[in-house]
PDB file of C-alpha atoms and ligand atoms in Angstrom:
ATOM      1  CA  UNK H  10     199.625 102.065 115.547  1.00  0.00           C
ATOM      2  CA  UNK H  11     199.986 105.354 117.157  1.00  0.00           C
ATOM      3  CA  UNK H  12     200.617 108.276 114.681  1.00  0.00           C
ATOM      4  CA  UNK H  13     203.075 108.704 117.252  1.00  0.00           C
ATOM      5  CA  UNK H  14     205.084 105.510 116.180  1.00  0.00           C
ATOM      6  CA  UNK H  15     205.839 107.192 112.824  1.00  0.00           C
ATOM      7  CA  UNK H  16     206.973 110.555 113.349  1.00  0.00           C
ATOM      8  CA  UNK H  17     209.992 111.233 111.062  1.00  0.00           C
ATOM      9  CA  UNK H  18     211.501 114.549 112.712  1.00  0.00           C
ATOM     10  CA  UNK H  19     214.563 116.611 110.980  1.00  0.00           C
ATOM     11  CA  UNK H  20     216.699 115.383 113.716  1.00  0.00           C
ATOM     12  CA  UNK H  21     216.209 111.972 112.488  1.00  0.00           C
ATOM     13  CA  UNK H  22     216.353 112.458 108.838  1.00  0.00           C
ATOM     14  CA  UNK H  23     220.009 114.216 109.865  1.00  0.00           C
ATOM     15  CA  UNK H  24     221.045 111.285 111.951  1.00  0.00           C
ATOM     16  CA  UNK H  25     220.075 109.197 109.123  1.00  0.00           C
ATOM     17  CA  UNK H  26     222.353 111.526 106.156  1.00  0.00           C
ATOM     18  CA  UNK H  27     225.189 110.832 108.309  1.00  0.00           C
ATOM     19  CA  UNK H  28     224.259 107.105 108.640  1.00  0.00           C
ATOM     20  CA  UNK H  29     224.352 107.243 105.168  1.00  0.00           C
ATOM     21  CA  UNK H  30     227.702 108.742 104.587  1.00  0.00           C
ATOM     22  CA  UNK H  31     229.201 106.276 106.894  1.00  0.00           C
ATOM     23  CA  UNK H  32     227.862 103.226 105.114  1.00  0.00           C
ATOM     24  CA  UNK H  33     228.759 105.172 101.935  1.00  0.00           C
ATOM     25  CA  UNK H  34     232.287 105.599 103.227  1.00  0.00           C
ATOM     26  CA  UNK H  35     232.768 101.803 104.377  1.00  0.00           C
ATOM     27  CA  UNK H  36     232.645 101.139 100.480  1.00  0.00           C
ATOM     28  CA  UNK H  37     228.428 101.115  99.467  1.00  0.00           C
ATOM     29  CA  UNK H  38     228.578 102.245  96.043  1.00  0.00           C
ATOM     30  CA  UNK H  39     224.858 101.817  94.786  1.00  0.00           C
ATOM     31  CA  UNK H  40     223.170 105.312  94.546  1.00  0.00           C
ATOM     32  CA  UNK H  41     219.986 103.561  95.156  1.00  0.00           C
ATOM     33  CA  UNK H  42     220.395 101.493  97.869  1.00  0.00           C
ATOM     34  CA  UNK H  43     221.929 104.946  99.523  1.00  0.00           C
ATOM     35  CA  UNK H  44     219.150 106.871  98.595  1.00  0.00           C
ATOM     36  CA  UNK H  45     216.567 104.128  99.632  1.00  0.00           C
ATOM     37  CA  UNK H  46     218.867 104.168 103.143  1.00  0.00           C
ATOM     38  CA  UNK H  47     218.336 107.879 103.850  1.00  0.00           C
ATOM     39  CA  UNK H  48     214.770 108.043 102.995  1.00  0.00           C
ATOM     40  CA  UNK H  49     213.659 104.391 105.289  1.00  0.00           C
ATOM     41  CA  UNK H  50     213.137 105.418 108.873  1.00  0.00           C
ATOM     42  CA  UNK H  51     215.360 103.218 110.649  1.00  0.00           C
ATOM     43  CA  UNK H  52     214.104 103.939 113.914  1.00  0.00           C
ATOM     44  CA  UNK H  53     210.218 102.946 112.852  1.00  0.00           C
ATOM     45  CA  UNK H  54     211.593  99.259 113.168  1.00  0.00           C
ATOM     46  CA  UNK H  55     212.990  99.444 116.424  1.00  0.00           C
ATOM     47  CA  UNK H  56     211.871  98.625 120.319  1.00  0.00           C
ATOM     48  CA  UNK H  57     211.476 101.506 122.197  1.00  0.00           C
ATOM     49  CA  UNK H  58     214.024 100.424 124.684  1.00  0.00           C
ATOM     50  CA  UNK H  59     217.059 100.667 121.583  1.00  0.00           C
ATOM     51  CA  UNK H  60     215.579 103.978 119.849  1.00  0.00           C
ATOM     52  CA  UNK H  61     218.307 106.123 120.803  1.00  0.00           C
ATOM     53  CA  UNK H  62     220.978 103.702 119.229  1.00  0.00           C
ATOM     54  CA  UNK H  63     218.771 103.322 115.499  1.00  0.00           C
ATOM     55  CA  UNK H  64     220.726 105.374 113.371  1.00  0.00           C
ATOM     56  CA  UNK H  65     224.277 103.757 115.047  1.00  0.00           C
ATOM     57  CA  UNK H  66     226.094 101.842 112.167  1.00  0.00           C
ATOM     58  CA  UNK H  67     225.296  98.372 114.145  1.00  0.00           C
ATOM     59  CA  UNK H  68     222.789  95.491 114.931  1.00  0.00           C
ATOM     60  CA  UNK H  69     220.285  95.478 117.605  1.00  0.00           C
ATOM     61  CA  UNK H  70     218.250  93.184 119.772  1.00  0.00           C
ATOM     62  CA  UNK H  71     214.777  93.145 118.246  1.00  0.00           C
ATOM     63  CA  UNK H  72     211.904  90.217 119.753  1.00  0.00           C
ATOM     64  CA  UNK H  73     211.950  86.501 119.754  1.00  0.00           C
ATOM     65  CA  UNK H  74     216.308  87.031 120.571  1.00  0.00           C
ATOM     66  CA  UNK H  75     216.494  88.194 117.271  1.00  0.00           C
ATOM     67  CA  UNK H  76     218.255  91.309 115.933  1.00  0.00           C
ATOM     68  CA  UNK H  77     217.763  94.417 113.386  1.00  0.00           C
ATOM     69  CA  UNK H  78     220.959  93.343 111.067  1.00  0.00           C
ATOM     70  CA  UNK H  79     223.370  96.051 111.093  1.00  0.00           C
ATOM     71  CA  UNK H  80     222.956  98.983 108.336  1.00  0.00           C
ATOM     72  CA  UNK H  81     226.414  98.584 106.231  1.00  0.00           C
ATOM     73  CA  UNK H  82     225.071  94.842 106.076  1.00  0.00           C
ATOM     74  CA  UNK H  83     221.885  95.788 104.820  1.00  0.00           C
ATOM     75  CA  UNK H  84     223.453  97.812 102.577  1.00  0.00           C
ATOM     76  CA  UNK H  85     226.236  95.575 101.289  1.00  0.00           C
ATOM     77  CA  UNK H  86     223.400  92.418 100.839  1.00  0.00           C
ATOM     78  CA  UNK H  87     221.138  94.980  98.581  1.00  0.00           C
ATOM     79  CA  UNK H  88     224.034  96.011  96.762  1.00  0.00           C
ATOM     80  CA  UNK H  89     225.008  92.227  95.998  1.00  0.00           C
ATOM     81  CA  UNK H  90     221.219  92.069  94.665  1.00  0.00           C
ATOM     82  CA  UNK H  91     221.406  94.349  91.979  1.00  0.00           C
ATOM     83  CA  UNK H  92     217.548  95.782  92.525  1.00  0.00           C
ATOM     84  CA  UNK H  93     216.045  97.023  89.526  1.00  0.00           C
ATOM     85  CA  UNK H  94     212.543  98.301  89.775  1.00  0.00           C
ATOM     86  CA  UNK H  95     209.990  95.976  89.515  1.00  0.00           C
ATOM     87  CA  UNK H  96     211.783  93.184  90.538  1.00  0.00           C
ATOM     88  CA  UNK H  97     210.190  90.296  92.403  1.00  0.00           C
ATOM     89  CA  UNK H  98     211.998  89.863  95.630  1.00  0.00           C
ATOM     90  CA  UNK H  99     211.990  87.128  98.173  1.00  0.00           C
ATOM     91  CA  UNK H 100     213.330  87.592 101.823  1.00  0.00           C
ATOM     92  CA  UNK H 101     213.796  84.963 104.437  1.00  0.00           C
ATOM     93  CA  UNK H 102     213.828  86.194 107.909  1.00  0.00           C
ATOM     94  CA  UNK H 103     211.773  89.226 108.322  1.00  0.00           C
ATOM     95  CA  UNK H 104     212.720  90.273 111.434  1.00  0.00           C
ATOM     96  CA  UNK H 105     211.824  93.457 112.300  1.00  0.00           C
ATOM     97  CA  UNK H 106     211.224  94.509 108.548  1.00  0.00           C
ATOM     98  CA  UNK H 107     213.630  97.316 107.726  1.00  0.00           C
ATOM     99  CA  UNK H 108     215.623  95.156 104.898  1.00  0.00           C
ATOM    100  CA  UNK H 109     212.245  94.144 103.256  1.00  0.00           C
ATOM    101  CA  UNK H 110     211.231  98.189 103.281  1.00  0.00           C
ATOM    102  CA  UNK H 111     214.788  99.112 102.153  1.00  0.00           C
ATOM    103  CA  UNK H 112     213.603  96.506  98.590  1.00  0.00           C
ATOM    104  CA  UNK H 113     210.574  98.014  98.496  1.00  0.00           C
ATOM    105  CA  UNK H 114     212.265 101.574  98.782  1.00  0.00           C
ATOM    106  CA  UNK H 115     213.386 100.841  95.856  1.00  0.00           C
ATOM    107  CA  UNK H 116     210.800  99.767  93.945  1.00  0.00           C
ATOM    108  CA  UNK H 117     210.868  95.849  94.018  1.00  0.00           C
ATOM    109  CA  UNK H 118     207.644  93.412  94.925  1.00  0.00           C
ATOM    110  CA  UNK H 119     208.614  92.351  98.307  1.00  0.00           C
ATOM    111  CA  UNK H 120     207.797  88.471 100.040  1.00  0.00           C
ATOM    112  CA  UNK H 121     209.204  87.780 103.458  1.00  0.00           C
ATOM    113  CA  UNK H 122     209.136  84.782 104.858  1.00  0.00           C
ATOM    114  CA  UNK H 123     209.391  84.592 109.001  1.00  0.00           C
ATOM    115  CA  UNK H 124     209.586  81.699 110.944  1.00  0.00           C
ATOM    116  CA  UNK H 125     209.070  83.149 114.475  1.00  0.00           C
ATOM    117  CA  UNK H 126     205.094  83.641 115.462  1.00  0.00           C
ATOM    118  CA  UNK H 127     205.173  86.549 117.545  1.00  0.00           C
ATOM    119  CA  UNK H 128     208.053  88.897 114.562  1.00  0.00           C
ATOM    120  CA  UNK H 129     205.641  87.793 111.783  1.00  0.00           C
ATOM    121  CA  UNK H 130     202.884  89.125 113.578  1.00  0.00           C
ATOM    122  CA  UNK H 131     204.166  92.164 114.427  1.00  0.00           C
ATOM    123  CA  UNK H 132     205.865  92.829 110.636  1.00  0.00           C
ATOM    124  CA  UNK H 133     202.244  91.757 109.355  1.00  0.00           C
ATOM    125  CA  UNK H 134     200.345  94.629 111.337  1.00  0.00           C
ATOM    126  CA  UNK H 135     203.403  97.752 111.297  1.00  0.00           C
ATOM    127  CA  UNK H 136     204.860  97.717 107.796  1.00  0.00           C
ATOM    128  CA  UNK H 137     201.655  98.263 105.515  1.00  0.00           C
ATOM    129  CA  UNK H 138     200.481 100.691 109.100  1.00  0.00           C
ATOM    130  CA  UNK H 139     203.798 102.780 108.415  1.00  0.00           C
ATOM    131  CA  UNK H 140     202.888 102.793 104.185  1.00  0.00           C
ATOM    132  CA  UNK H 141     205.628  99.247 103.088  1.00  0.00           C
ATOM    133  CA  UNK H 142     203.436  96.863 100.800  1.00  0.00           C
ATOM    134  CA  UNK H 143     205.010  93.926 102.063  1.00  0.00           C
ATOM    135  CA  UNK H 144     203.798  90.454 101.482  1.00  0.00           C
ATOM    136  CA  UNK H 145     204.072  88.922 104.789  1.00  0.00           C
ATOM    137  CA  UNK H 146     204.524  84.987 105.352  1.00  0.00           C
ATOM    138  CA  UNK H 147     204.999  82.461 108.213  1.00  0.00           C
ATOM    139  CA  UNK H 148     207.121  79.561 107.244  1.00  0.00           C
ATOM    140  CA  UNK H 149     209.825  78.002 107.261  1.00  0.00           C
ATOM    141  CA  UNK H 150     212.655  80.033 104.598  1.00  0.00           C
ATOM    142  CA  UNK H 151     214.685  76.893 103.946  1.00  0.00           C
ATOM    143  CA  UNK H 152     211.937  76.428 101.906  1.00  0.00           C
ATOM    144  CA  UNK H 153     211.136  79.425  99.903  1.00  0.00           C
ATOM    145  CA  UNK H 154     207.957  79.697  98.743  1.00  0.00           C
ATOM    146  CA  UNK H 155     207.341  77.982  96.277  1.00  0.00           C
ATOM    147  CA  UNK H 156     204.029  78.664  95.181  1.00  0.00           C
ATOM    148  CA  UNK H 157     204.834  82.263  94.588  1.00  0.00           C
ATOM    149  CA  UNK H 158     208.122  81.674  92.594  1.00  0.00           C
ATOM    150  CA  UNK H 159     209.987  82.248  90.578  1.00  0.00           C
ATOM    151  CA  UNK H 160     211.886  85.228  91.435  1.00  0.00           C
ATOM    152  CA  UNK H 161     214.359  87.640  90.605  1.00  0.00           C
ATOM    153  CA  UNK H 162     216.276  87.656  93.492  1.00  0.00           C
ATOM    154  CA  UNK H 163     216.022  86.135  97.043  1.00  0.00           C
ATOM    155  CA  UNK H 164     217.721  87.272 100.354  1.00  0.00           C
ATOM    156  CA  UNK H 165     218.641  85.602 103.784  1.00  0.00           C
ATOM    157  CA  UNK H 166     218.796  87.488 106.564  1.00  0.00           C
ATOM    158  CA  UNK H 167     219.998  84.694 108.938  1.00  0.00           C
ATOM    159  CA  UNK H 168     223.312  82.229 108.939  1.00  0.00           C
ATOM    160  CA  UNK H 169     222.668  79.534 106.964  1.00  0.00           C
ATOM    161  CA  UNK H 170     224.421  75.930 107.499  1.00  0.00           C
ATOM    162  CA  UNK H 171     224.705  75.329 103.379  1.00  0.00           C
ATOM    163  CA  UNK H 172     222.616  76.638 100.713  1.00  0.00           C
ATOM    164  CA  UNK H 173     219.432  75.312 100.030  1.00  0.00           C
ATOM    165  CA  UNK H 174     218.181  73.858  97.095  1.00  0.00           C
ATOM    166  CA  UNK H 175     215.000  74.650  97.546  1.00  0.00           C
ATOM    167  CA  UNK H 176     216.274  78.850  97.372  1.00  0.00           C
ATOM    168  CA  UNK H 177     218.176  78.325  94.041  1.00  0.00           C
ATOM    169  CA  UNK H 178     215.693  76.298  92.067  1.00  0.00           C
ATOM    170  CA  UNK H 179     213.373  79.477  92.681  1.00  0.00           C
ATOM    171  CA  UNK H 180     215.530  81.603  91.336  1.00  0.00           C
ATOM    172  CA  UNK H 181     214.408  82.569  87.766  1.00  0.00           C
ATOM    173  CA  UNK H 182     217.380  82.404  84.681  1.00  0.00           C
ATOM    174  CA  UNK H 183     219.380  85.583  85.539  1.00  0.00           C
ATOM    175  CA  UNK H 184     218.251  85.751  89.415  1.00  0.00           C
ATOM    176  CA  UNK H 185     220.751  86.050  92.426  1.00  0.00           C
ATOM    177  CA  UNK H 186     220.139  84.753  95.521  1.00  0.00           C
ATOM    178  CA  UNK H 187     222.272  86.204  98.544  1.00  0.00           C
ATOM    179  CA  UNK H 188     222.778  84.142 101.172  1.00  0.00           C
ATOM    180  CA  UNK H 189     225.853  84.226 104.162  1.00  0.00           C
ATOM    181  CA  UNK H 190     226.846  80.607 104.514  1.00  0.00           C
ATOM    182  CA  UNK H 191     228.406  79.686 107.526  1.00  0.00           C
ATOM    183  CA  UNK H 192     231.788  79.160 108.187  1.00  0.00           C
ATOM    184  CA  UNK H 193     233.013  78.697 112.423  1.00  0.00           C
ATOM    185  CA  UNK H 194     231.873  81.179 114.510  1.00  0.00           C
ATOM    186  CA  UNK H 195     231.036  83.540 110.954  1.00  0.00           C
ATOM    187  CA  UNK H 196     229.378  83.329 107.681  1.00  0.00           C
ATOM    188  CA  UNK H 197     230.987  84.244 104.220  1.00  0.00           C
ATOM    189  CA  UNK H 198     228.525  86.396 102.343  1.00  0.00           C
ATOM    190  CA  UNK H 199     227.380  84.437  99.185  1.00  0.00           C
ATOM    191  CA  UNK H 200     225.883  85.386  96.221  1.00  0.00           C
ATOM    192  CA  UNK H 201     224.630  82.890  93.490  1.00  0.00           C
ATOM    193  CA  UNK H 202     223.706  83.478  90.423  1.00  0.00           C
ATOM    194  CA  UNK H 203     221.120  81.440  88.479  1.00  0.00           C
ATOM    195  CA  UNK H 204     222.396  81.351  84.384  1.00  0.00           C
ATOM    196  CA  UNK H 205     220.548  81.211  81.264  1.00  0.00           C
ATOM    197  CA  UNK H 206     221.230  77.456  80.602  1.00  0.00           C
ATOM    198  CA  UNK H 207     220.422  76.650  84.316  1.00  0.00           C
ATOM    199  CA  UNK H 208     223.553  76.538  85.938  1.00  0.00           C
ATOM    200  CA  UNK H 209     224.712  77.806  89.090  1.00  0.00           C
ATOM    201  CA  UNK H 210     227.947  80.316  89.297  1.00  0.00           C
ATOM    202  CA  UNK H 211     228.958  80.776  93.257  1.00  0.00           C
ATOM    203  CA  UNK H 212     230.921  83.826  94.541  1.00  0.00           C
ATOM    204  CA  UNK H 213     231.500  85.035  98.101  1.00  0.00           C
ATOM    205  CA  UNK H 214     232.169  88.466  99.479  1.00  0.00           C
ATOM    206  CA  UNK H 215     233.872  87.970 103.167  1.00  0.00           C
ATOM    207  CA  UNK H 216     233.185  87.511 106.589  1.00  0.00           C
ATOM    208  CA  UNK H 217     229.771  88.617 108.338  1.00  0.00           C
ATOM    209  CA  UNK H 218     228.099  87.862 111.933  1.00  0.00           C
ATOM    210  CA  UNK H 219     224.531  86.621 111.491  1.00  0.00           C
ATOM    211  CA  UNK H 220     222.093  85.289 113.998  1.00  0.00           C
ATOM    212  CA  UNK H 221     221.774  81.248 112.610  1.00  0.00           C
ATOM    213  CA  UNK H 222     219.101  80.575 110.155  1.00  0.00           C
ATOM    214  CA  UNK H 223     216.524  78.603 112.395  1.00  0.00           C
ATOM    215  CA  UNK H 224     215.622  74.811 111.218  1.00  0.00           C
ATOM    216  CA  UNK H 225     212.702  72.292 112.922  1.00  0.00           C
ATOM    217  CA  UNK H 226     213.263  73.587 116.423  1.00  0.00           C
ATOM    218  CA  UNK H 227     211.599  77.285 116.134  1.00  0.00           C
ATOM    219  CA  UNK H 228     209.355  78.465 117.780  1.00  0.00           C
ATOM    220  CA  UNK H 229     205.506  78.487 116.153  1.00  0.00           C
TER     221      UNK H 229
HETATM  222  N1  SAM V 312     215.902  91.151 107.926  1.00  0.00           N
HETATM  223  C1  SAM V 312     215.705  91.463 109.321  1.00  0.00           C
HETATM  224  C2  SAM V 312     215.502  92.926 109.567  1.00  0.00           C
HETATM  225  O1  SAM V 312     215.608  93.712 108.630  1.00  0.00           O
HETATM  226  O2  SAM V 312     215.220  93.260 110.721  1.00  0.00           O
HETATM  227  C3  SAM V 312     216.816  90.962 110.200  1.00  0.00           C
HETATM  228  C4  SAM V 312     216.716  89.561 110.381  1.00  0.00           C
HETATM  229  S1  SAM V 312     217.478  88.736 111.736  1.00  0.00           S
HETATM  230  C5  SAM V 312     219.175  89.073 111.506  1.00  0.00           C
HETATM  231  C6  SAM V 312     217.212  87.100 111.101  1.00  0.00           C
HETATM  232  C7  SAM V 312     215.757  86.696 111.043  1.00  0.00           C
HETATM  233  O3  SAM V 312     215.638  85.441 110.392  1.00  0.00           O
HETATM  234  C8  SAM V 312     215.123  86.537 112.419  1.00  0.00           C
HETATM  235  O4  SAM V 312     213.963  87.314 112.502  1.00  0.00           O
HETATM  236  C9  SAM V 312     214.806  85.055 112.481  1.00  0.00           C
HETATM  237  O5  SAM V 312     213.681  84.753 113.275  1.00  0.00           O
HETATM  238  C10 SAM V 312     214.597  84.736 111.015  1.00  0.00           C
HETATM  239  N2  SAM V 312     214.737  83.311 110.676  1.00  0.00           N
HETATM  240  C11 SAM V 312     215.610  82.427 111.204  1.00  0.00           C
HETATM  241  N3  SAM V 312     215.441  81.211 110.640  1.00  0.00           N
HETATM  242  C12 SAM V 312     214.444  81.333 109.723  1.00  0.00           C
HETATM  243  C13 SAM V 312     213.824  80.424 108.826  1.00  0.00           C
HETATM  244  N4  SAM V 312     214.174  79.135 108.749  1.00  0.00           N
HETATM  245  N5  SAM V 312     212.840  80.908 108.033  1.00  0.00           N
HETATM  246  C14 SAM V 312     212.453  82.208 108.099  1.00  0.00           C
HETATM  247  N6  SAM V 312     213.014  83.108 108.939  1.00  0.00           N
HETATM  248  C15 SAM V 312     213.990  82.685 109.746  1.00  0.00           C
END
């Protein structure tokens, strides 16, 4: 990676404040999921045809037809999570890696799961090149991953059809998993938490626009 790749000028840590303030205004209440916002360089995760737009309040295209979710929906998932230091995070659907650095921002032990070759490869050489100790996977996220469960919490980062078993029995007692479930031509954010005597409670948080949550048919 060029040193180029990862210059973090005052212009963009301005841009970024204000990015800030306008996810803070849209109702993002978490002091540390703002503070991990302003200090992640949003514009380290994009292609350079989309750099201009990175610290606009909305998705972009990203490889493989994916897309860089938009930043109040970062924000709004992490908040659902409830990151405390230390905690052991799982991620399904990498993507271009700026929600996994976000959890790691803020202190958590960060596995991603990706099921698309060529955004796995990329993630797996840029974010430990621009200083995010990510654990990097390709797989399949309906699955988890199992041999590195339990954990705290989990996040999807793609539509999901229904929620899958496989996510919530790797939740540990306490954990939340955040998933958006889908629902038409939307998903309803969902959060789950795992209780102390095993059982599931289920709670969702409105309407979102997610790229679907890819089964068999990807692309290896
Ligand atoms: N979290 C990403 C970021 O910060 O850039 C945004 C993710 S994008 C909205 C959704 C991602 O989920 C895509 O990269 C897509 O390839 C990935 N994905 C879709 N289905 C998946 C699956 N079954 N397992 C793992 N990843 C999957």
């Amino acid at each position: 990676m060029s040193g180029n790749k990862f210059t973090d000028t005052f212009r963009h840590k301005g841009l970024r404040k204000k990015l800030t303030e306008t996810v803070r205004q849209k109702g993002i209440s978490d002091e540390n999921v703002l503070r991990a916002m302003e200090a992640v360089p949003r514009h380290w995760f994009f292609d350079s045809g989309f750099l201009e737009f990175a610290y606009e309040d909305k998705a972009f295209p990203i490889a493989a037809g994916q897309t860089i979710s938009q930043p109040f929906t970062v924000a709004f998932q992490t908040q659902l999570l409830q990151v405390k230091k230390g905690d052991k995070i799982l991620e399904v659907g990498t993507g271009s890696g700026y929600q996994a650095s976000i959890l790691y921002q803020m202190g958590a032990k960060v596995f991603s799961v990706e099921r698309q070759r060529a955004l796995y490869s990329k993630a797996k050489e840029m974010l430990p090149a621009a200083g995010y100790l990510i654990k990097t996977f390709f797989g399949d996220g309906y699955k988890g991953l199992p041999a590195f469960a339990p954990f705290d919490k989990i996040i999807v980062t793609a539509g999901a059809p229904y929620i899958p078993d496989a996510l919530k029995e790797q939740l540990k007692p306490g954990g939340i998993l955040v998933i958006p479930v889908d629902d038409d031509d939307y998903q309803i954010m969902t959060s789950v938490k795992r209780n102390a005597d095993g059982s599931f409670e289920t709670m969702q948080h409105g309407r979102f626009r997610f790229v679907p949550l890819l089964g068999d048919k990807a692309h290896d």
